[in-house]
């Protein structure tokens, strides 16, 4: 596959905080011209078999995927895994443990919101969660929009769900070493998701990249729906500087909410970069 391949290696289904099923996403990917697809649900591989089979039936090349929540230097970092064996018991068990605290966290978030007069948020968020083990801030945001407390999802995050706000509950996610280890041990490649989103200082970012690479991480998202055009240029330079493989994905969650549709990123990887999919050729599930 060439550097200009329409690869979309980052998106979410109802198995985490997306609003479309793995099958509906596969159909949307095909319709939107995706040539290589990966479903990367948060902390969960429960949609992989369905995605793989739907892709195969549609004649779409597929890589297994996941987006793991990690706590690094007191902040949340997301690590995407691509092309791993989704039946490997170590990643399956590691992800189960990572999901573990979400229920109790959601209860606490609901208590925080009740203090500012928003009641029934836990039950309300749960109704939006296709997978109760994966109840997330996104589901709370959808509940608050549904009940007219806010106009849209980003407004809910600004007013209620980010640090210092009433519905925010700090949480300890997976360790960077573990997340990268699960992916690599299962035969995949670990990729730093949307590096531009973390608000790290250059020193913090250097620490993240060097520790990530020391644990066996090899890739970084350059072209993503979560980056501005300037950040895509910046992280292309970062990929070159650290000799990291470059990835590309929309981070699509929902037709109503996402800025970039599945398969509709405008930018391609610049010719100087090494696309992560070239290093994963042998892990691609080709259609029959
Ligand atoms: P959680 O894993 O429960 O902390 O939820 C994180 C998810 O919330 C992310 O994967 C995004 O889908 C969503 N999210 C985080 N920040 C924002 C934001 N500022 N606006 C909209 N969605 C956001
Ligand atoms: Mn999400
Ligand atoms: Mn993310
Ligand atoms: Mn994502």
PDB file of C-alpha atoms and ligand atoms in Angstrom:
ATOM      1  CA  UNK A   1       0.000   0.000   0.000  1.00  0.00           C
ATOM      2  CA  UNK A   2       1.282   3.470  -0.917  1.00  0.00           C
ATOM      3  CA  UNK A   3       1.736   6.543   1.344  1.00  0.00           C
ATOM      4  CA  UNK A   4      -1.370   8.200  -0.153  1.00  0.00           C
ATOM      5  CA  UNK A   5      -3.592   5.229   0.759  1.00  0.00           C
ATOM      6  CA  UNK A   6      -6.929   6.332   2.204  1.00  0.00           C
ATOM      7  CA  UNK A   7      -6.229   4.579   5.512  1.00  0.00           C
ATOM      8  CA  UNK A   8      -8.544   5.337   8.437  1.00  0.00           C
ATOM      9  CA  UNK A   9      -6.971   3.704  11.481  1.00  0.00           C
ATOM     10  CA  UNK A  10      -8.879   5.398  14.310  1.00  0.00           C
ATOM     11  CA  UNK A  11     -12.633   5.371  15.003  1.00  0.00           C
ATOM     12  CA  UNK A  12     -15.193   4.296  17.596  1.00  0.00           C
ATOM     13  CA  UNK A  13     -18.315   2.097  17.593  1.00  0.00           C
ATOM     14  CA  UNK A  14     -21.155   1.450  20.065  1.00  0.00           C
ATOM     15  CA  UNK A  15     -18.743  -0.988  21.742  1.00  0.00           C
ATOM     16  CA  UNK A  16     -17.141   2.161  23.272  1.00  0.00           C
ATOM     17  CA  UNK A  17     -18.339   5.754  22.793  1.00  0.00           C
ATOM     18  CA  UNK A  18     -19.310   5.826  19.108  1.00  0.00           C
ATOM     19  CA  UNK A  19     -22.942   5.857  17.981  1.00  0.00           C
ATOM     20  CA  UNK A  20     -22.672   3.386  15.050  1.00  0.00           C
ATOM     21  CA  UNK A  21     -22.291  -0.393  15.241  1.00  0.00           C
ATOM     22  CA  UNK A  22     -19.096  -2.023  13.878  1.00  0.00           C
ATOM     23  CA  UNK A  23     -21.149  -3.214  10.861  1.00  0.00           C
ATOM     24  CA  UNK A  24     -22.533   0.272  10.155  1.00  0.00           C
ATOM     25  CA  UNK A  25     -19.005   1.719  10.415  1.00  0.00           C
ATOM     26  CA  UNK A  26     -17.671  -0.866   7.972  1.00  0.00           C
ATOM     27  CA  UNK A  27     -20.384   0.116   5.479  1.00  0.00           C
ATOM     28  CA  UNK A  28     -19.659   3.816   6.014  1.00  0.00           C
ATOM     29  CA  UNK A  29     -15.908   3.241   5.562  1.00  0.00           C
ATOM     30  CA  UNK A  30     -16.540   1.422   2.288  1.00  0.00           C
ATOM     31  CA  UNK A  31     -18.995   4.068   1.042  1.00  0.00           C
ATOM     32  CA  UNK A  32     -16.545   6.871   1.924  1.00  0.00           C
ATOM     33  CA  UNK A  33     -13.663   5.306  -0.005  1.00  0.00           C
ATOM     34  CA  UNK A  34     -11.554   3.886   2.831  1.00  0.00           C
ATOM     35  CA  UNK A  35      -8.901   1.483   1.485  1.00  0.00           C
ATOM     36  CA  UNK A  36      -7.586   0.239   4.843  1.00  0.00           C
ATOM     37  CA  UNK A  37      -9.672   0.400   8.005  1.00  0.00           C
ATOM     38  CA  UNK A  38      -9.216  -0.221  11.747  1.00  0.00           C
ATOM     39  CA  UNK A  39     -11.859   0.047  14.468  1.00  0.00           C
ATOM     40  CA  UNK A  40     -10.154   1.356  17.630  1.00  0.00           C
ATOM     41  CA  UNK A  41     -12.665   1.275  20.485  1.00  0.00           C
ATOM     42  CA  UNK A  42     -11.538   2.594  23.869  1.00  0.00           C
ATOM     43  CA  UNK A  43     -10.155  -0.147  26.176  1.00  0.00           C
ATOM     44  CA  UNK A  44     -12.142  -2.906  24.454  1.00  0.00           C
ATOM     45  CA  UNK A  45     -11.678  -5.424  21.629  1.00  0.00           C
ATOM     46  CA  UNK A  46     -15.271  -6.751  21.780  1.00  0.00           C
ATOM     47  CA  UNK A  47     -16.095  -5.277  18.359  1.00  0.00           C
ATOM     48  CA  UNK A  48     -13.046  -6.635  16.505  1.00  0.00           C
ATOM     49  CA  UNK A  49     -14.535  -9.883  15.217  1.00  0.00           C
ATOM     50  CA  UNK A  50     -17.656  -8.121  13.905  1.00  0.00           C
ATOM     51  CA  UNK A  51     -15.573  -5.360  12.286  1.00  0.00           C
ATOM     52  CA  UNK A  52     -13.215  -7.869  10.678  1.00  0.00           C
ATOM     53  CA  UNK A  53     -16.042  -9.985   9.272  1.00  0.00           C
ATOM     54  CA  UNK A  54     -18.034  -6.961   8.053  1.00  0.00           C
ATOM     55  CA  UNK A  55     -14.919  -5.580   6.342  1.00  0.00           C
ATOM     56  CA  UNK A  56     -14.226  -8.922   4.676  1.00  0.00           C
ATOM     57  CA  UNK A  57     -17.808  -9.153   3.372  1.00  0.00           C
ATOM     58  CA  UNK A  58     -17.511  -5.636   1.897  1.00  0.00           C
ATOM     59  CA  UNK A  59     -14.112  -6.228   0.263  1.00  0.00           C
ATOM     60  CA  UNK A  60     -12.331  -3.847   2.637  1.00  0.00           C
ATOM     61  CA  UNK A  61      -8.799  -4.446   3.993  1.00  0.00           C
ATOM     62  CA  UNK A  62      -8.753  -4.455   7.807  1.00  0.00           C
ATOM     63  CA  UNK A  63      -6.300  -4.115  10.705  1.00  0.00           C
ATOM     64  CA  UNK A  64      -7.337  -4.937  14.277  1.00  0.00           C
ATOM     65  CA  UNK A  65      -7.352  -1.915  16.561  1.00  0.00           C
ATOM     66  CA  UNK A  66      -7.819  -0.538  20.073  1.00  0.00           C
ATOM     67  CA  UNK A  67      -7.291   2.809  21.873  1.00  0.00           C
ATOM     68  CA  UNK A  68      -5.970   2.288  25.401  1.00  0.00           C
ATOM     69  CA  UNK A  69      -6.409   4.899  28.163  1.00  0.00           C
ATOM     70  CA  UNK A  70      -3.087   5.465  29.959  1.00  0.00           C
ATOM     71  CA  UNK A  71      -2.080   7.610  32.918  1.00  0.00           C
ATOM     72  CA  UNK A  72       1.295   9.240  32.207  1.00  0.00           C
ATOM     73  CA  UNK A  73       2.806  11.982  34.381  1.00  0.00           C
ATOM     74  CA  UNK A  74      -0.589  12.535  36.016  1.00  0.00           C
ATOM     75  CA  UNK A  75      -2.330  13.107  32.674  1.00  0.00           C
ATOM     76  CA  UNK A  76      -4.410  10.906  30.367  1.00  0.00           C
ATOM     77  CA  UNK A  77      -2.676   9.740  27.199  1.00  0.00           C
ATOM     78  CA  UNK A  78      -4.232   7.479  24.560  1.00  0.00           C
ATOM     79  CA  UNK A  79      -2.234   4.685  22.935  1.00  0.00           C
ATOM     80  CA  UNK A  80      -3.594   3.095  19.764  1.00  0.00           C
ATOM     81  CA  UNK A  81      -2.741  -0.541  19.054  1.00  0.00           C
ATOM     82  CA  UNK A  82      -2.871  -1.840  15.474  1.00  0.00           C
ATOM     83  CA  UNK A  83      -2.499  -5.261  13.875  1.00  0.00           C
ATOM     84  CA  UNK A  84      -2.379  -7.329  17.082  1.00  0.00           C
ATOM     85  CA  UNK A  85      -4.023 -10.684  17.813  1.00  0.00           C
ATOM     86  CA  UNK A  86      -7.333  -9.638  19.404  1.00  0.00           C
ATOM     87  CA  UNK A  87      -7.652 -13.070  21.061  1.00  0.00           C
ATOM     88  CA  UNK A  88      -4.322 -12.778  22.921  1.00  0.00           C
ATOM     89  CA  UNK A  89      -5.275 -13.382  26.595  1.00  0.00           C
ATOM     90  CA  UNK A  90      -2.797 -10.775  27.927  1.00  0.00           C
ATOM     91  CA  UNK A  91      -4.324  -7.851  26.043  1.00  0.00           C
ATOM     92  CA  UNK A  92      -7.870  -9.124  26.658  1.00  0.00           C
ATOM     93  CA  UNK A  93      -7.209  -9.344  30.416  1.00  0.00           C
ATOM     94  CA  UNK A  94      -5.268  -6.065  30.551  1.00  0.00           C
ATOM     95  CA  UNK A  95      -8.125  -4.222  28.858  1.00  0.00           C
ATOM     96  CA  UNK A  96     -10.648  -5.829  31.199  1.00  0.00           C
ATOM     97  CA  UNK A  97      -8.663  -4.482  34.161  1.00  0.00           C
ATOM     98  CA  UNK A  98      -8.378  -1.039  32.524  1.00  0.00           C
ATOM     99  CA  UNK A  99     -12.181  -0.901  32.075  1.00  0.00           C
ATOM    100  CA  UNK A 100     -12.691  -2.047  35.667  1.00  0.00           C
ATOM    101  CA  UNK A 101     -13.008   1.284  37.445  1.00  0.00           C
ATOM    102  CA  UNK A 102     -15.405   2.942  34.979  1.00  0.00           C
ATOM    103  CA  UNK A 103     -18.618   1.976  36.788  1.00  0.00           C
ATOM    104  CA  UNK A 104     -17.565   3.410  40.156  1.00  0.00           C
ATOM    105  CA  UNK A 105     -16.129   6.500  38.434  1.00  0.00           C
ATOM    106  CA  UNK A 106     -19.437   7.049  36.635  1.00  0.00           C
ATOM    107  CA  UNK A 107     -21.332   6.851  39.954  1.00  0.00           C
ATOM    108  CA  UNK A 108     -18.985   9.476  41.404  1.00  0.00           C
ATOM    109  CA  UNK A 109     -19.398  11.690  38.333  1.00  0.00           C
ATOM    110  CA  UNK A 110     -23.150  11.450  38.799  1.00  0.00           C
ATOM    111  CA  UNK A 111     -22.839  12.479  42.466  1.00  0.00           C
ATOM    112  CA  UNK A 112     -20.748  15.487  41.437  1.00  0.00           C
ATOM    113  CA  UNK A 113     -23.364  16.530  38.897  1.00  0.00           C
ATOM    114  CA  UNK A 114     -26.204  16.042  41.429  1.00  0.00           C
ATOM    115  CA  UNK A 115     -24.498  18.648  43.639  1.00  0.00           C
ATOM    116  CA  UNK A 116     -25.041  21.235  40.911  1.00  0.00           C
ATOM    117  CA  UNK A 117     -28.664  20.203  40.400  1.00  0.00           C
ATOM    118  CA  UNK A 118     -28.299  17.644  37.593  1.00  0.00           C
ATOM    119  CA  UNK A 119     -30.015  14.475  38.761  1.00  0.00           C
ATOM    120  CA  UNK A 120     -30.171  10.971  37.319  1.00  0.00           C
ATOM    121  CA  UNK A 121     -27.011  11.414  35.242  1.00  0.00           C
ATOM    122  CA  UNK A 122     -25.677   7.908  35.913  1.00  0.00           C
ATOM    123  CA  UNK A 123     -28.873   6.237  34.692  1.00  0.00           C
ATOM    124  CA  UNK A 124     -29.124   8.752  31.843  1.00  0.00           C
ATOM    125  CA  UNK A 125     -25.556   8.136  30.668  1.00  0.00           C
ATOM    126  CA  UNK A 126     -26.010   4.383  30.955  1.00  0.00           C
ATOM    127  CA  UNK A 127     -28.941   4.545  28.521  1.00  0.00           C
ATOM    128  CA  UNK A 128     -26.542   5.984  25.930  1.00  0.00           C
ATOM    129  CA  UNK A 129     -23.844   3.371  26.550  1.00  0.00           C
ATOM    130  CA  UNK A 130     -24.009   0.437  24.111  1.00  0.00           C
ATOM    131  CA  UNK A 131     -21.545  -1.348  26.399  1.00  0.00           C
ATOM    132  CA  UNK A 132     -22.123  -0.623  30.129  1.00  0.00           C
ATOM    133  CA  UNK A 133     -18.508  -1.603  30.975  1.00  0.00           C
ATOM    134  CA  UNK A 134     -17.372   1.260  28.779  1.00  0.00           C
ATOM    135  CA  UNK A 135     -19.533   4.006  30.281  1.00  0.00           C
ATOM    136  CA  UNK A 136     -17.583   7.177  29.478  1.00  0.00           C
ATOM    137  CA  UNK A 137     -17.699  10.944  29.723  1.00  0.00           C
ATOM    138  CA  UNK A 138     -19.063  10.982  26.175  1.00  0.00           C
ATOM    139  CA  UNK A 139     -22.222   9.176  27.342  1.00  0.00           C
ATOM    140  CA  UNK A 140     -22.700  11.727  30.136  1.00  0.00           C
ATOM    141  CA  UNK A 141     -22.242  14.486  27.575  1.00  0.00           C
ATOM    142  CA  UNK A 142     -24.924  13.000  25.322  1.00  0.00           C
ATOM    143  CA  UNK A 143     -27.325  12.772  28.293  1.00  0.00           C
ATOM    144  CA  UNK A 144     -26.760  16.443  29.170  1.00  0.00           C
ATOM    145  CA  UNK A 145     -27.383  17.486  25.562  1.00  0.00           C
ATOM    146  CA  UNK A 146     -30.469  15.270  25.397  1.00  0.00           C
ATOM    147  CA  UNK A 147     -31.936  16.910  28.516  1.00  0.00           C
ATOM    148  CA  UNK A 148     -31.209  20.414  27.209  1.00  0.00           C
ATOM    149  CA  UNK A 149     -28.602  21.323  29.849  1.00  0.00           C
ATOM    150  CA  UNK A 150     -26.108  22.112  27.073  1.00  0.00           C
ATOM    151  CA  UNK A 151     -26.276  22.800  23.343  1.00  0.00           C
ATOM    152  CA  UNK A 152     -23.625  20.320  22.257  1.00  0.00           C
ATOM    153  CA  UNK A 153     -21.073  17.770  23.481  1.00  0.00           C
ATOM    154  CA  UNK A 154     -18.013  20.100  23.556  1.00  0.00           C
ATOM    155  CA  UNK A 155     -19.992  22.549  25.725  1.00  0.00           C
ATOM    156  CA  UNK A 156     -20.714  19.764  28.242  1.00  0.00           C
ATOM    157  CA  UNK A 157     -16.997  18.968  28.431  1.00  0.00           C
ATOM    158  CA  UNK A 158     -16.105  22.629  28.960  1.00  0.00           C
ATOM    159  CA  UNK A 159     -18.711  23.256  31.649  1.00  0.00           C
ATOM    160  CA  UNK A 160     -19.007  19.909  33.443  1.00  0.00           C
ATOM    161  CA  UNK A 161     -16.563  17.145  32.504  1.00  0.00           C
ATOM    162  CA  UNK A 162     -13.026  18.530  32.523  1.00  0.00           C
ATOM    163  CA  UNK A 163     -10.607  19.057  35.412  1.00  0.00           C
ATOM    164  CA  UNK A 164     -12.043  21.268  38.136  1.00  0.00           C
ATOM    165  CA  UNK A 165     -15.625  20.958  36.842  1.00  0.00           C
ATOM    166  CA  UNK A 166     -18.466  19.319  38.844  1.00  0.00           C
ATOM    167  CA  UNK A 167     -18.678  16.062  36.872  1.00  0.00           C
ATOM    168  CA  UNK A 168     -14.920  15.454  36.649  1.00  0.00           C
ATOM    169  CA  UNK A 169     -13.500  12.524  38.606  1.00  0.00           C
ATOM    170  CA  UNK A 170      -9.763  11.800  38.289  1.00  0.00           C
ATOM    171  CA  UNK A 171      -9.028   8.217  37.390  1.00  0.00           C
ATOM    172  CA  UNK A 172      -5.997   5.926  37.280  1.00  0.00           C
ATOM    173  CA  UNK A 173      -5.806   4.212  33.873  1.00  0.00           C
ATOM    174  CA  UNK A 174      -3.267   1.677  32.539  1.00  0.00           C
ATOM    175  CA  UNK A 175       0.489   2.279  32.833  1.00  0.00           C
ATOM    176  CA  UNK A 176       2.272   3.251  29.602  1.00  0.00           C
ATOM    177  CA  UNK A 177       4.612   0.260  29.886  1.00  0.00           C
ATOM    178  CA  UNK A 178       1.675  -2.161  30.237  1.00  0.00           C
ATOM    179  CA  UNK A 179      -0.423  -0.730  27.393  1.00  0.00           C
ATOM    180  CA  UNK A 180       2.506  -0.795  24.949  1.00  0.00           C
ATOM    181  CA  UNK A 181       3.526  -4.252  26.215  1.00  0.00           C
ATOM    182  CA  UNK A 182       0.071  -5.786  25.663  1.00  0.00           C
ATOM    183  CA  UNK A 183      -0.012  -4.511  22.072  1.00  0.00           C
ATOM    184  CA  UNK A 184       3.554  -5.530  21.207  1.00  0.00           C
ATOM    185  CA  UNK A 185       3.280  -8.952  22.885  1.00  0.00           C
ATOM    186  CA  UNK A 186       0.136  -9.623  20.837  1.00  0.00           C
ATOM    187  CA  UNK A 187       2.104  -8.946  17.626  1.00  0.00           C
ATOM    188  CA  UNK A 188       0.909  -5.381  16.979  1.00  0.00           C
ATOM    189  CA  UNK A 189       2.350  -1.880  16.746  1.00  0.00           C
ATOM    190  CA  UNK A 190       1.706   0.756  19.438  1.00  0.00           C
ATOM    191  CA  UNK A 191       1.011   4.316  18.276  1.00  0.00           C
ATOM    192  CA  UNK A 192       0.714   7.557  20.300  1.00  0.00           C
ATOM    193  CA  UNK A 193      -2.809   8.853  19.569  1.00  0.00           C
ATOM    194  CA  UNK A 194      -3.423  12.557  18.731  1.00  0.00           C
ATOM    195  CA  UNK A 195      -0.249  13.951  20.430  1.00  0.00           C
ATOM    196  CA  UNK A 196      -1.446  17.499  19.819  1.00  0.00           C
ATOM    197  CA  UNK A 197      -4.366  17.061  22.205  1.00  0.00           C
ATOM    198  CA  UNK A 198      -2.460  16.647  25.475  1.00  0.00           C
ATOM    199  CA  UNK A 199      -1.238  20.173  26.066  1.00  0.00           C
ATOM    200  CA  UNK A 200       2.201  18.867  27.046  1.00  0.00           C
ATOM    201  CA  UNK A 201       5.228  21.128  27.330  1.00  0.00           C
ATOM    202  CA  UNK A 202       8.091  20.159  24.971  1.00  0.00           C
ATOM    203  CA  UNK A 203       9.831  18.533  27.950  1.00  0.00           C
ATOM    204  CA  UNK A 204       6.775  16.449  28.864  1.00  0.00           C
ATOM    205  CA  UNK A 205       6.268  15.451  25.242  1.00  0.00           C
ATOM    206  CA  UNK A 206       9.918  14.400  24.924  1.00  0.00           C
ATOM    207  CA  UNK A 207       9.515  12.264  28.075  1.00  0.00           C
ATOM    208  CA  UNK A 208       6.353  10.634  26.696  1.00  0.00           C
ATOM    209  CA  UNK A 209       7.935   9.790  23.336  1.00  0.00           C
ATOM    210  CA  UNK A 210      11.220   8.494  24.740  1.00  0.00           C
ATOM    211  CA  UNK A 211       9.535   6.346  27.419  1.00  0.00           C
ATOM    212  CA  UNK A 212       7.007   5.090  24.882  1.00  0.00           C
ATOM    213  CA  UNK A 213       9.829   4.065  22.534  1.00  0.00           C
ATOM    214  CA  UNK A 214      11.835   2.502  25.380  1.00  0.00           C
ATOM    215  CA  UNK A 215       8.837   0.221  26.048  1.00  0.00           C
ATOM    216  CA  UNK A 216       8.690  -0.810  22.378  1.00  0.00           C
ATOM    217  CA  UNK A 217       6.278   1.821  20.965  1.00  0.00           C
ATOM    218  CA  UNK A 218       6.967   2.611  17.291  1.00  0.00           C
ATOM    219  CA  UNK A 219       4.272   4.904  15.903  1.00  0.00           C
ATOM    220  CA  UNK A 220       2.613   8.304  16.195  1.00  0.00           C
ATOM    221  CA  UNK A 221      -0.586   9.751  14.730  1.00  0.00           C
ATOM    222  CA  UNK A 222       0.242  12.594  12.385  1.00  0.00           C
ATOM    223  CA  UNK A 223      -2.921  13.065  10.319  1.00  0.00           C
ATOM    224  CA  UNK A 224      -5.914  12.832  12.655  1.00  0.00           C
ATOM    225  CA  UNK A 225      -9.308  14.491  12.983  1.00  0.00           C
ATOM    226  CA  UNK A 226      -8.070  15.685  16.388  1.00  0.00           C
ATOM    227  CA  UNK A 227      -5.231  17.786  14.899  1.00  0.00           C
ATOM    228  CA  UNK A 228      -5.257  21.198  13.298  1.00  0.00           C
ATOM    229  CA  UNK A 229      -3.473  21.520   9.946  1.00  0.00           C
ATOM    230  CA  UNK A 230      -0.525  23.109  11.782  1.00  0.00           C
ATOM    231  CA  UNK A 231      -0.342  20.192  14.226  1.00  0.00           C
ATOM    232  CA  UNK A 232      -0.239  17.736  11.294  1.00  0.00           C
ATOM    233  CA  UNK A 233       2.851  19.550  10.014  1.00  0.00           C
ATOM    234  CA  UNK A 234       4.382  19.729  13.491  1.00  0.00           C
ATOM    235  CA  UNK A 235       3.920  16.010  14.229  1.00  0.00           C
ATOM    236  CA  UNK A 236       5.188  15.006  10.789  1.00  0.00           C
ATOM    237  CA  UNK A 237       8.452  16.649  11.906  1.00  0.00           C
ATOM    238  CA  UNK A 238       8.247  14.815  15.244  1.00  0.00           C
ATOM    239  CA  UNK A 239       7.816  11.481  13.430  1.00  0.00           C
ATOM    240  CA  UNK A 240      10.910  12.199  11.337  1.00  0.00           C
ATOM    241  CA  UNK A 241      12.947  13.432  14.302  1.00  0.00           C
ATOM    242  CA  UNK A 242      12.304  10.270  16.350  1.00  0.00           C
ATOM    243  CA  UNK A 243      12.080   7.892  13.354  1.00  0.00           C
ATOM    244  CA  UNK A 244       8.514   6.929  14.304  1.00  0.00           C
ATOM    245  CA  UNK A 245       6.031   5.288  11.934  1.00  0.00           C
ATOM    246  CA  UNK A 246       3.219   7.664  10.970  1.00  0.00           C
ATOM    247  CA  UNK A 247      -0.483   6.884  11.302  1.00  0.00           C
ATOM    248  CA  UNK A 248      -3.656   8.429   9.946  1.00  0.00           C
ATOM    249  CA  UNK A 249      -7.234   8.249  11.261  1.00  0.00           C
ATOM    250  CA  UNK A 250     -10.361  10.374  11.627  1.00  0.00           C
ATOM    251  CA  UNK A 251     -11.183   9.542  15.289  1.00  0.00           C
ATOM    252  CA  UNK A 252     -14.793   9.408  14.051  1.00  0.00           C
ATOM    253  CA  UNK A 253     -17.409   8.895  16.793  1.00  0.00           C
ATOM    254  CA  UNK A 254     -20.759   9.952  15.353  1.00  0.00           C
ATOM    255  CA  UNK A 255     -22.314  11.535  12.238  1.00  0.00           C
ATOM    256  CA  UNK A 256     -23.898  14.184  14.496  1.00  0.00           C
ATOM    257  CA  UNK A 257     -20.813  15.026  16.576  1.00  0.00           C
ATOM    258  CA  UNK A 258     -17.615  14.418  14.615  1.00  0.00           C
ATOM    259  CA  UNK A 259     -15.902  17.175  12.674  1.00  0.00           C
ATOM    260  CA  UNK A 260     -14.267  14.707  10.266  1.00  0.00           C
ATOM    261  CA  UNK A 261     -16.283  11.853   8.793  1.00  0.00           C
ATOM    262  CA  UNK A 262     -14.898   8.321   8.566  1.00  0.00           C
ATOM    263  CA  UNK A 263     -12.540   8.119   5.580  1.00  0.00           C
ATOM    264  CA  UNK A 264     -12.847  11.827   4.813  1.00  0.00           C
ATOM    265  CA  UNK A 265      -9.599  13.272   6.145  1.00  0.00           C
ATOM    266  CA  UNK A 266      -8.330  15.785   3.585  1.00  0.00           C
ATOM    267  CA  UNK A 267      -4.622  15.405   4.318  1.00  0.00           C
ATOM    268  CA  UNK A 268      -2.459  12.445   3.363  1.00  0.00           C
ATOM    269  CA  UNK A 269       0.853  11.478   4.930  1.00  0.00           C
ATOM    270  CA  UNK A 270       3.691  13.447   3.428  1.00  0.00           C
ATOM    271  CA  UNK A 271       6.003  11.394   1.204  1.00  0.00           C
ATOM    272  CA  UNK A 272       8.910  11.648   3.667  1.00  0.00           C
ATOM    273  CA  UNK A 273       7.054   9.693   6.359  1.00  0.00           C
ATOM    274  CA  UNK A 274       6.996   5.938   6.913  1.00  0.00           C
ATOM    275  CA  UNK A 275       3.332   4.850   6.975  1.00  0.00           C
ATOM    276  CA  UNK A 276       2.568   2.510   9.859  1.00  0.00           C
ATOM    277  CA  UNK A 277       0.630   0.248   7.468  1.00  0.00           C
ATOM    278  CA  UNK A 278       3.783  -0.630   5.509  1.00  0.00           C
ATOM    279  CA  UNK A 279       5.188  -2.186   8.686  1.00  0.00           C
ATOM    280  CA  UNK A 280       1.916  -4.089   9.204  1.00  0.00           C
ATOM    281  CA  UNK A 281       1.406  -5.486   5.700  1.00  0.00           C
ATOM    282  CA  UNK A 282       1.543  -9.076   6.966  1.00  0.00           C
ATOM    283  CA  UNK A 283      -1.070  -8.296   9.680  1.00  0.00           C
ATOM    284  CA  UNK A 284      -3.671  -6.938   7.248  1.00  0.00           C
ATOM    285  CA  UNK A 285      -6.858  -9.006   6.890  1.00  0.00           C
ATOM    286  CA  UNK A 286      -7.378  -8.927   3.137  1.00  0.00           C
ATOM    287  CA  UNK A 287     -10.850  -9.513   1.765  1.00  0.00           C
ATOM    288  CA  UNK A 288     -11.428 -12.884   0.105  1.00  0.00           C
TER     289      UNK A 288
HETATM  290  P1  LIG B   1     -13.366   8.949  29.156  1.00  0.00           P
HETATM  291  O1  LIG B   1     -12.548   7.827  28.574  1.00  0.00           O
HETATM  292  O2  LIG B   1     -14.617   8.480  29.850  1.00  0.00           O
HETATM  293  O3  LIG B   1     -12.546   9.887  30.012  1.00  0.00           O
HETATM  294  O4  LIG B   1     -13.899   9.804  27.921  1.00  0.00           O
HETATM  295  C1  LIG B   1     -12.985  10.323  26.988  1.00  0.00           C
HETATM  296  C2  LIG B   1     -13.699  10.614  25.666  1.00  0.00           C
HETATM  297  O5  LIG B   1     -14.401  11.841  25.762  1.00  0.00           O
HETATM  298  C3  LIG B   1     -12.735  10.818  24.525  1.00  0.00           C
HETATM  299  O6  LIG B   1     -12.413   9.592  23.933  1.00  0.00           O
HETATM  300  C4  LIG B   1     -13.515  11.695  23.569  1.00  0.00           C
HETATM  301  O7  LIG B   1     -14.378  10.878  22.777  1.00  0.00           O
HETATM  302  C5  LIG B   1     -14.382  12.505  24.504  1.00  0.00           C
HETATM  303  N1  LIG B   1     -13.851  13.858  24.754  1.00  0.00           N
HETATM  304  C6  LIG B   1     -12.804  14.196  25.540  1.00  0.00           C
HETATM  305  N2  LIG B   1     -12.653  15.538  25.567  1.00  0.00           N
HETATM  306  C7  LIG B   1     -13.627  16.064  24.780  1.00  0.00           C
HETATM  307  C8  LIG B   1     -14.012  17.397  24.403  1.00  0.00           C
HETATM  308  N3  LIG B   1     -13.363  18.454  24.858  1.00  0.00           N
HETATM  309  N4  LIG B   1     -15.078  17.533  23.571  1.00  0.00           N
HETATM  310  C9  LIG B   1     -15.758  16.452  23.123  1.00  0.00           C
HETATM  311  N5  LIG B   1     -15.438  15.181  23.440  1.00  0.00           N
HETATM  312  C10 LIG B   1     -14.393  14.989  24.247  1.00  0.00           C
HETATM  313 MN1  LIG B   2     -13.945   8.742  22.557  1.00  0.00          MN
HETATM  314 MN1  LIG B   3      -8.387   9.545  22.117  1.00  0.00          MN
HETATM  315 MN1  LIG B   4     -10.379   8.000  19.761  1.00  0.00          MN
END
